[in-house]
Amino acid sequence: MNLLKRITSIVGATCLVVLPACSNDRLDDSVNLTPIIKKSEPPKEETPEPRWVGIEFTSIESQVLKFLQDKGISDRAALATIMGNIKQESKFHTEICEGGSKTGYDRCYSGGFGLIQWTTPSRYRGLGTFAKTNGLCPNSLEAQLGWMISETEWRQVEYVWKTPGKSIDGYMWAAKRWLGWGIHGNRTTYAHQYYNSLTLDNISTNN
């Protein structure tokens, strides 16, 4: 029994020696307690999408080209096809009535009117209603472009315009469904002319 107590005493003493003593002394000033903060990486700048601009375009042609790209159409041939069809329809005159007279919306009594020659009563009146609802003049480019992309006829083929990689002929079937014309004719010639007139903007390609 005395031997067991002695062993216990020795073990206890050993533990007291081995265990580190607690201290209330302040820590050494040389110890760096500054938390390690991982620096976040600066946000990556988004590379702007290449933008097409037209060589010797009129102001209205340039506005239409920009509008189409702002709406997500980026393919050169798709843009050229749309521009070629608009030129065939109206030569980019928003006040033109079918036959060539620049009558304005209220005095175009028959045939097509405007940028894409809205002809049927529903499409023609739709332009007027759209313009009135949005506080715009139906003769304005803003109203006509807004109505153009709001129509069912456009929305049904919009995915085609936004699908890159087709040829002008590949996009023309969408234009026919959109506008309802019969033959290619000048609109195809114009499309190829626009294709050759489009060039990438230096600002977007240099960034």
mmCIF file of N, CA and C in Angstrom, residues 60-166:
data_model
loop_
_atom_site.group_PDB
_atom_site.id
_atom_site.type_symbol
_atom_site.label_atom_id
_atom_site.label_comp_id
_atom_site.label_asym_id
_atom_site.label_seq_id
_atom_site.Cartn_x
_atom_site.Cartn_y
_atom_site.Cartn_z
ATOM 1 N N ILE A 60 -29.021 58.086 -90.251
ATOM 2 C CA ILE A 60 -30.103 57.166 -89.892
ATOM 3 C C ILE A 60 -29.675 55.706 -90.066
ATOM 4 N N GLU A 61 -28.864 55.419 -91.074
ATOM 5 C CA GLU A 61 -28.347 54.062 -91.231
ATOM 6 C C GLU A 61 -27.490 53.680 -90.028
ATOM 7 N N SER A 62 -26.662 54.599 -89.570
ATOM 8 C CA SER A 62 -25.799 54.332 -88.418
ATOM 9 C C SER A 62 -26.622 54.113 -87.160
ATOM 10 N N GLN A 63 -27.708 54.870 -87.013
ATOM 11 C CA GLN A 63 -28.570 54.704 -85.843
ATOM 12 C C GLN A 63 -29.261 53.348 -85.856
ATOM 13 N N VAL A 64 -29.721 52.941 -87.017
ATOM 14 C CA VAL A 64 -30.376 51.633 -87.124
ATOM 15 C C VAL A 64 -29.372 50.514 -86.843
ATOM 16 N N LEU A 65 -28.185 50.629 -87.387
ATOM 17 C CA LEU A 65 -27.143 49.618 -87.151
ATOM 18 C C LEU A 65 -26.823 49.508 -85.666
ATOM 19 N N LYS A 66 -26.683 50.624 -85.000
ATOM 20 C CA LYS A 66 -26.402 50.619 -83.561
ATOM 21 C C LYS A 66 -27.566 50.000 -82.789
ATOM 22 N N PHE A 67 -28.776 50.367 -83.154
ATOM 23 C CA PHE A 67 -29.966 49.839 -82.478
ATOM 24 C C PHE A 67 -30.009 48.317 -82.563
ATOM 25 N N LEU A 68 -29.766 47.778 -83.743
ATOM 26 C CA LEU A 68 -29.813 46.326 -83.924
ATOM 27 C C LEU A 68 -28.761 45.625 -83.070
ATOM 28 N N GLN A 69 -27.581 46.210 -82.983
ATOM 29 C CA GLN A 69 -26.529 45.606 -82.160
ATOM 30 C C GLN A 69 -26.852 45.737 -80.679
ATOM 31 N N ASP A 70 -27.447 46.847 -80.301
ATOM 32 C CA ASP A 70 -27.861 47.015 -78.899
ATOM 33 C C ASP A 70 -28.882 45.957 -78.497
ATOM 34 N N LYS A 71 -29.629 45.456 -79.468
ATOM 35 C CA LYS A 71 -30.646 44.436 -79.199
ATOM 36 C C LYS A 71 -30.086 43.019 -79.292
ATOM 37 N N GLY A 72 -28.767 42.904 -79.452
ATOM 38 C CA GLY A 72 -28.142 41.587 -79.364
ATOM 39 C C GLY A 72 -27.841 40.912 -80.684
ATOM 40 N N ILE A 73 -27.967 41.640 -81.793
ATOM 41 C CA ILE A 73 -27.642 41.058 -83.100
ATOM 42 C C ILE A 73 -26.217 41.456 -83.439
ATOM 43 N N SER A 74 -25.345 40.500 -83.570
ATOM 44 C CA SER A 74 -23.922 40.805 -83.731
ATOM 45 C C SER A 74 -23.304 40.261 -85.013
ATOM 46 N N ASP A 75 -23.991 39.345 -85.677
ATOM 47 C CA ASP A 75 -23.413 38.735 -86.871
ATOM 48 C C ASP A 75 -23.433 39.727 -88.041
ATOM 49 N N ARG A 76 -22.329 39.817 -88.726
ATOM 50 C CA ARG A 76 -22.185 40.765 -89.841
ATOM 51 C C ARG A 76 -23.218 40.524 -90.940
ATOM 52 N N ALA A 77 -23.390 39.258 -91.311
ATOM 53 C CA ALA A 77 -24.330 38.932 -92.382
ATOM 54 C C ALA A 77 -25.780 39.170 -91.951
ATOM 55 N N ALA A 78 -26.080 38.910 -90.676
ATOM 56 C CA ALA A 78 -27.436 39.155 -90.179
ATOM 57 C C ALA A 78 -27.758 40.644 -90.215
ATOM 58 N N LEU A 79 -26.814 41.455 -89.756
ATOM 59 C CA LEU A 79 -27.013 42.901 -89.779
ATOM 60 C C LEU A 79 -27.170 43.406 -91.212
ATOM 61 N N ALA A 80 -26.330 42.909 -92.113
ATOM 62 C CA ALA A 80 -26.388 43.331 -93.511
ATOM 63 C C ALA A 80 -27.714 42.942 -94.149
ATOM 64 N N THR A 81 -28.230 41.783 -93.799
ATOM 65 C CA THR A 81 -29.499 41.321 -94.362
ATOM 66 C C THR A 81 -30.655 42.218 -93.921
ATOM 67 N N ILE A 82 -30.682 42.544 -92.646
ATOM 68 C CA ILE A 82 -31.750 43.421 -92.144
ATOM 69 C C ILE A 82 -31.648 44.798 -92.786
ATOM 70 N N MET A 83 -30.444 45.335 -92.830
ATOM 71 C CA MET A 83 -30.246 46.663 -93.418
ATOM 72 C C MET A 83 -30.637 46.660 -94.897
ATOM 73 N N GLY A 84 -30.279 45.615 -95.627
ATOM 74 C CA GLY A 84 -30.612 45.533 -97.043
ATOM 75 C C GLY A 84 -32.105 45.491 -97.285
ATOM 76 N N ASN A 85 -32.818 44.801 -96.422
ATOM 77 C CA ASN A 85 -34.276 44.724 -96.553
ATOM 78 C C ASN A 85 -34.940 46.061 -96.225
ATOM 79 N N ILE A 86 -34.432 46.750 -95.224
ATOM 80 C CA ILE A 86 -34.992 48.060 -94.901
ATOM 81 C C ILE A 86 -34.764 49.046 -96.048
ATOM 82 N N LYS A 87 -33.575 48.981 -96.634
ATOM 83 C CA LYS A 87 -33.295 49.871 -97.758
ATOM 84 C C LYS A 87 -34.242 49.603 -98.921
ATOM 85 N N GLN A 88 -34.525 48.349 -99.201
ATOM 86 C CA GLN A 88 -35.438 48.006 -100.277
ATOM 87 C C GLN A 88 -36.847 48.511 -99.976
ATOM 88 N N GLU A 89 -37.239 48.465 -98.719
ATOM 89 C CA GLU A 89 -38.598 48.866 -98.358
ATOM 90 C C GLU A 89 -38.791 50.383 -98.369
ATOM 91 N N SER A 90 -37.820 51.122 -97.854
ATOM 92 C CA SER A 90 -38.072 52.560 -97.637
ATOM 93 C C SER A 90 -36.897 53.470 -97.910
ATOM 94 N N LYS A 91 -35.746 52.913 -98.275
ATOM 95 C CA LYS A 91 -34.516 53.714 -98.403
ATOM 96 C C LYS A 91 -34.209 54.451 -97.089
ATOM 97 N N PHE A 92 -34.713 53.913 -95.978
ATOM 98 C CA PHE A 92 -34.502 54.453 -94.635
ATOM 99 C C PHE A 92 -35.212 55.801 -94.418
ATOM 100 N N HIS A 93 -36.297 56.032 -95.165
ATOM 101 C CA HIS A 93 -37.122 57.229 -94.947
ATOM 102 C C HIS A 93 -38.318 56.836 -94.077
ATOM 103 N N THR A 94 -38.400 57.411 -92.905
ATOM 104 C CA THR A 94 -39.461 57.008 -91.983
ATOM 105 C C THR A 94 -40.813 57.626 -92.324
ATOM 106 N N GLU A 95 -40.864 58.670 -93.145
ATOM 107 C CA GLU A 95 -42.136 59.331 -93.463
ATOM 108 C C GLU A 95 -42.673 58.936 -94.833
ATOM 109 N N ILE A 96 -42.066 57.970 -95.463
ATOM 110 C CA ILE A 96 -42.417 57.644 -96.841
ATOM 111 C C ILE A 96 -43.639 56.731 -96.924
ATOM 112 N N CYS A 97 -44.506 57.080 -97.857
ATOM 113 C CA CYS A 97 -45.675 56.258 -98.164
ATOM 114 C C CYS A 97 -45.377 55.500 -99.450
ATOM 115 N N GLU A 98 -45.969 54.321 -99.590
ATOM 116 C CA GLU A 98 -45.686 53.504 -100.770
ATOM 117 C C GLU A 98 -45.922 54.306 -102.056
ATOM 118 N N GLY A 99 -44.939 54.269 -102.910
ATOM 119 C CA GLY A 99 -44.988 55.060 -104.129
ATOM 120 C C GLY A 99 -43.966 56.176 -104.113
ATOM 121 N N GLY A 100 -43.460 56.505 -102.917
ATOM 122 C CA GLY A 100 -42.368 57.472 -102.825
ATOM 123 C C GLY A 100 -42.700 58.795 -102.188
ATOM 124 N N SER A 101 -43.975 59.096 -101.969
ATOM 125 C CA SER A 101 -44.341 60.380 -101.370
ATOM 126 C C SER A 101 -44.073 60.366 -99.867
ATOM 127 N N LYS A 102 -43.483 61.456 -99.375
ATOM 128 C CA LYS A 102 -43.207 61.570 -97.940
ATOM 129 C C LYS A 102 -44.384 62.267 -97.272
ATOM 130 N N THR A 103 -45.431 61.510 -97.090
ATOM 131 C CA THR A 103 -46.698 62.053 -96.588
ATOM 132 C C THR A 103 -46.758 62.133 -95.072
ATOM 133 N N GLY A 104 -45.977 61.308 -94.402
ATOM 134 C CA GLY A 104 -46.142 61.166 -92.960
ATOM 135 C C GLY A 104 -47.238 60.164 -92.651
ATOM 136 N N TYR A 105 -47.322 59.772 -91.405
ATOM 137 C CA TYR A 105 -48.233 58.706 -90.990
ATOM 138 C C TYR A 105 -49.699 59.026 -91.282
ATOM 139 N N ASP A 106 -50.132 60.219 -90.951
ATOM 140 C CA ASP A 106 -51.559 60.550 -91.019
ATOM 141 C C ASP A 106 -52.097 60.694 -92.436
ATOM 142 N N ARG A 107 -51.217 60.883 -93.421
ATOM 143 C CA ARG A 107 -51.697 61.125 -94.784
ATOM 144 C C ARG A 107 -51.314 60.026 -95.777
ATOM 145 N N CYS A 108 -50.907 58.901 -95.247
ATOM 146 C CA CYS A 108 -50.622 57.749 -96.111
ATOM 147 C C CYS A 108 -51.895 56.896 -96.127
ATOM 148 N N TYR A 109 -52.697 57.070 -97.177
ATOM 149 C CA TYR A 109 -54.031 56.471 -97.203
ATOM 150 C C TYR A 109 -54.075 55.077 -97.818
ATOM 151 N N SER A 110 -53.016 54.679 -98.503
ATOM 152 C CA SER A 110 -53.010 53.338 -99.089
ATOM 153 C C SER A 110 -51.569 52.862 -99.252
ATOM 154 N N GLY A 111 -51.419 51.546 -99.356
ATOM 155 C CA GLY A 111 -50.088 50.981 -99.500
ATOM 156 C C GLY A 111 -49.336 50.952 -98.183
ATOM 157 N N GLY A 112 -48.031 50.701 -98.286
ATOM 158 C CA GLY A 112 -47.205 50.603 -97.092
ATOM 159 C C GLY A 112 -46.728 51.960 -96.614
ATOM 160 N N PHE A 113 -46.295 51.983 -95.382
ATOM 161 C CA PHE A 113 -45.781 53.229 -94.802
ATOM 162 C C PHE A 113 -44.574 52.950 -93.926
ATOM 163 N N GLY A 114 -43.628 53.891 -93.974
ATOM 164 C CA GLY A 114 -42.550 53.907 -93.006
ATOM 165 C C GLY A 114 -41.368 53.016 -93.327
ATOM 166 N N LEU A 115 -40.570 52.805 -92.322
ATOM 167 C CA LEU A 115 -39.276 52.144 -92.443
ATOM 168 C C LEU A 115 -39.355 50.795 -93.139
ATOM 169 N N ILE A 116 -40.335 49.981 -92.758
ATOM 170 C CA ILE A 116 -40.458 48.665 -93.401
ATOM 171 C C ILE A 116 -41.781 48.540 -94.152
ATOM 172 N N GLN A 117 -42.401 49.687 -94.460
ATOM 173 C CA GLN A 117 -43.632 49.712 -95.260
ATOM 174 C C GLN A 117 -44.725 48.832 -94.648
ATOM 175 N N TRP A 118 -45.161 49.230 -93.441
ATOM 176 C CA TRP A 118 -46.285 48.542 -92.820
ATOM 177 C C TRP A 118 -47.517 48.730 -93.705
ATOM 178 N N THR A 119 -48.112 47.640 -94.147
ATOM 179 C CA THR A 119 -49.160 47.712 -95.165
ATOM 180 C C THR A 119 -50.532 47.292 -94.661
ATOM 181 N N THR A 120 -50.626 46.144 -94.021
ATOM 182 C CA THR A 120 -51.935 45.680 -93.570
ATOM 183 C C THR A 120 -52.482 46.624 -92.510
ATOM 184 N N PRO A 121 -53.801 46.771 -92.447
ATOM 185 C CA PRO A 121 -54.387 47.701 -91.465
ATOM 186 C C PRO A 121 -53.913 47.455 -90.031
ATOM 187 N N SER A 122 -53.789 46.191 -89.659
ATOM 188 C CA SER A 122 -53.406 45.890 -88.272
ATOM 189 C C SER A 122 -51.974 46.336 -87.978
ATOM 190 N N ARG A 123 -51.073 46.151 -88.930
ATOM 191 C CA ARG A 123 -49.677 46.526 -88.708
ATOM 192 C C ARG A 123 -49.512 48.045 -88.791
ATOM 193 N N TYR A 124 -50.234 48.663 -89.722
ATOM 194 C CA TYR A 124 -50.175 50.118 -89.867
ATOM 195 C C TYR A 124 -50.746 50.802 -88.620
ATOM 196 N N ARG A 125 -51.933 50.380 -88.195
ATOM 197 C CA ARG A 125 -52.539 50.977 -87.000
ATOM 198 C C ARG A 125 -51.733 50.635 -85.751
ATOM 199 N N GLY A 126 -51.102 49.465 -85.779
ATOM 200 C CA GLY A 126 -50.273 49.080 -84.639
ATOM 201 C C GLY A 126 -49.157 50.076 -84.393
ATOM 202 N N LEU A 127 -48.574 50.587 -85.478
ATOM 203 C CA LEU A 127 -47.529 51.603 -85.338
ATOM 204 C C LEU A 127 -48.082 52.845 -84.649
ATOM 205 N N GLY A 128 -49.257 53.293 -85.092
ATOM 206 C CA GLY A 128 -49.856 54.482 -84.481
ATOM 207 C C GLY A 128 -50.164 54.277 -83.012
ATOM 208 N N THR A 129 -50.697 53.122 -82.685
ATOM 209 C CA THR A 129 -51.027 52.825 -81.282
ATOM 210 C C THR A 129 -49.773 52.749 -80.430
ATOM 211 N N PHE A 130 -48.738 52.085 -80.949
ATOM 212 C CA PHE A 130 -47.478 51.974 -80.213
ATOM 213 C C PHE A 130 -46.891 53.353 -79.947
ATOM 214 N N ALA A 131 -46.894 54.195 -80.974
ATOM 215 C CA ALA A 131 -46.334 55.534 -80.819
ATOM 216 C C ALA A 131 -47.120 56.341 -79.782
ATOM 217 N N LYS A 132 -48.429 56.297 -79.851
ATOM 218 C CA LYS A 132 -49.263 57.046 -78.909
ATOM 219 C C LYS A 132 -49.063 56.557 -77.481
ATOM 220 N N THR A 133 -49.014 55.254 -77.315
ATOM 221 C CA THR A 133 -48.836 54.671 -75.978
ATOM 222 C C THR A 133 -47.512 55.106 -75.348
ATOM 223 N N ASN A 134 -46.497 55.264 -76.177
ATOM 224 C CA ASN A 134 -45.166 55.597 -75.674
ATOM 225 C C ASN A 134 -44.813 57.069 -75.810
ATOM 226 N N GLY A 135 -45.807 57.882 -76.151
ATOM 227 C CA GLY A 135 -45.577 59.322 -76.245
ATOM 228 C C GLY A 135 -44.640 59.712 -77.363
ATOM 229 N N LEU A 136 -44.715 59.004 -78.488
ATOM 230 C CA LEU A 136 -43.815 59.245 -79.602
ATOM 231 C C LEU A 136 -44.598 59.635 -80.854
ATOM 232 N N CYS A 137 -43.914 60.222 -81.794
ATOM 233 C CA CYS A 137 -44.496 60.515 -83.097
ATOM 234 C C CYS A 137 -44.326 59.286 -83.991
ATOM 235 N N PRO A 138 -45.386 58.832 -84.663
ATOM 236 C CA PRO A 138 -45.251 57.637 -85.502
ATOM 237 C C PRO A 138 -44.292 57.811 -86.671
ATOM 238 N N ASN A 139 -43.962 59.067 -87.002
ATOM 239 C CA ASN A 139 -42.995 59.312 -88.074
ATOM 240 C C ASN A 139 -41.553 59.176 -87.602
ATOM 241 N N SER A 140 -41.346 59.111 -86.293
ATOM 242 C CA SER A 140 -39.984 59.127 -85.748
ATOM 243 C C SER A 140 -39.307 57.763 -85.887
ATOM 244 N N LEU A 141 -37.997 57.800 -85.978
ATOM 245 C CA LEU A 141 -37.218 56.558 -86.057
ATOM 246 C C LEU A 141 -37.377 55.757 -84.773
ATOM 247 N N GLU A 142 -37.406 56.438 -83.649
ATOM 248 C CA GLU A 142 -37.531 55.748 -82.359
ATOM 249 C C GLU A 142 -38.817 54.934 -82.290
ATOM 250 N N ALA A 143 -39.921 55.539 -82.720
ATOM 251 C CA ALA A 143 -41.203 54.838 -82.690
ATOM 252 C C ALA A 143 -41.205 53.647 -83.642
ATOM 253 N N GLN A 144 -40.667 53.844 -84.829
ATOM 254 C CA GLN A 144 -40.733 52.789 -85.834
ATOM 255 C C GLN A 144 -39.814 51.616 -85.502
ATOM 256 N N LEU A 145 -38.646 51.900 -84.957
ATOM 257 C CA LEU A 145 -37.773 50.797 -84.538
ATOM 258 C C LEU A 145 -38.386 50.055 -83.350
ATOM 259 N N GLY A 146 -38.972 50.810 -82.421
ATOM 260 C CA GLY A 146 -39.602 50.178 -81.266
ATOM 261 C C GLY A 146 -40.754 49.273 -81.668
ATOM 262 N N TRP A 147 -41.576 49.754 -82.612
ATOM 263 C CA TRP A 147 -42.695 48.941 -83.082
ATOM 264 C C TRP A 147 -42.193 47.759 -83.898
ATOM 265 N N MET A 148 -41.173 47.972 -84.684
ATOM 266 C CA MET A 148 -40.628 46.910 -85.525
ATOM 267 C C MET A 148 -40.264 45.678 -84.705
ATOM 268 N N ILE A 149 -39.563 45.877 -83.594
ATOM 269 C CA ILE A 149 -39.108 44.723 -82.811
ATOM 270 C C ILE A 149 -40.166 44.230 -81.824
ATOM 271 N N SER A 150 -41.290 44.948 -81.755
ATOM 272 C CA SER A 150 -42.381 44.511 -80.874
ATOM 273 C C SER A 150 -43.385 43.626 -81.606
ATOM 274 N N GLU A 151 -43.381 43.700 -82.919
ATOM 275 C CA GLU A 151 -44.346 42.927 -83.698
ATOM 276 C C GLU A 151 -44.095 41.422 -83.598
ATOM 277 N N THR A 152 -45.176 40.692 -83.711
ATOM 278 C CA THR A 152 -45.079 39.232 -83.713
ATOM 279 C C THR A 152 -44.202 38.740 -84.852
ATOM 280 N N GLU A 153 -44.328 39.388 -86.014
ATOM 281 C CA GLU A 153 -43.576 38.953 -87.187
ATOM 282 C C GLU A 153 -42.069 39.010 -86.949
ATOM 283 N N TRP A 154 -41.625 40.018 -86.207
ATOM 284 C CA TRP A 154 -40.197 40.119 -85.872
ATOM 285 C C TRP A 154 -39.817 39.112 -84.797
ATOM 286 N N ARG A 155 -40.619 39.023 -83.765
ATOM 287 C CA ARG A 155 -40.274 38.166 -82.630
ATOM 288 C C ARG A 155 -40.189 36.696 -83.034
ATOM 289 N N GLN A 156 -40.963 36.317 -84.066
ATOM 290 C CA GLN A 156 -40.936 34.919 -84.504
ATOM 291 C C GLN A 156 -39.607 34.524 -85.131
ATOM 292 N N VAL A 157 -38.877 35.495 -85.651
ATOM 293 C CA VAL A 157 -37.593 35.174 -86.305
ATOM 294 C C VAL A 157 -36.407 35.834 -85.615
ATOM 295 N N GLU A 158 -36.637 36.470 -84.482
ATOM 296 C CA GLU A 158 -35.551 37.175 -83.798
ATOM 297 C C GLU A 158 -34.408 36.236 -83.431
ATOM 298 N N TYR A 159 -34.753 35.011 -83.062
ATOM 299 C CA TYR A 159 -33.703 34.056 -82.687
ATOM 300 C C TYR A 159 -32.774 33.767 -83.858
ATOM 301 N N VAL A 160 -33.297 33.867 -85.087
ATOM 302 C CA VAL A 160 -32.459 33.626 -86.265
ATOM 303 C C VAL A 160 -31.421 34.734 -86.393
ATOM 304 N N TRP A 161 -31.855 35.982 -86.237
ATOM 305 C CA TRP A 161 -30.921 37.110 -86.313
ATOM 306 C C TRP A 161 -29.820 36.989 -85.258
ATOM 307 N N LYS A 162 -30.181 36.441 -84.109
ATOM 308 C CA LYS A 162 -29.235 36.364 -83.002
ATOM 309 C C LYS A 162 -28.396 35.086 -83.024
ATOM 310 N N THR A 163 -28.587 34.269 -84.061
ATOM 311 C CA THR A 163 -27.784 33.060 -84.220
ATOM 312 C C THR A 163 -26.687 33.344 -85.230
ATOM 313 N N PRO A 164 -25.441 33.458 -84.795
ATOM 314 C CA PRO A 164 -24.361 33.820 -85.728
ATOM 315 C C PRO A 164 -23.953 32.661 -86.619
ATOM 316 N N GLY A 165 -23.254 33.036 -87.710
ATOM 317 C CA GLY A 165 -22.620 32.018 -88.529
ATOM 318 C C GLY A 165 -23.331 31.671 -89.822
ATOM 319 N N LYS A 166 -24.484 32.304 -90.108
ATOM 320 C CA LYS A 166 -25.184 32.008 -91.345
ATOM 321 C C LYS A 166 -24.706 32.935 -92.462
#
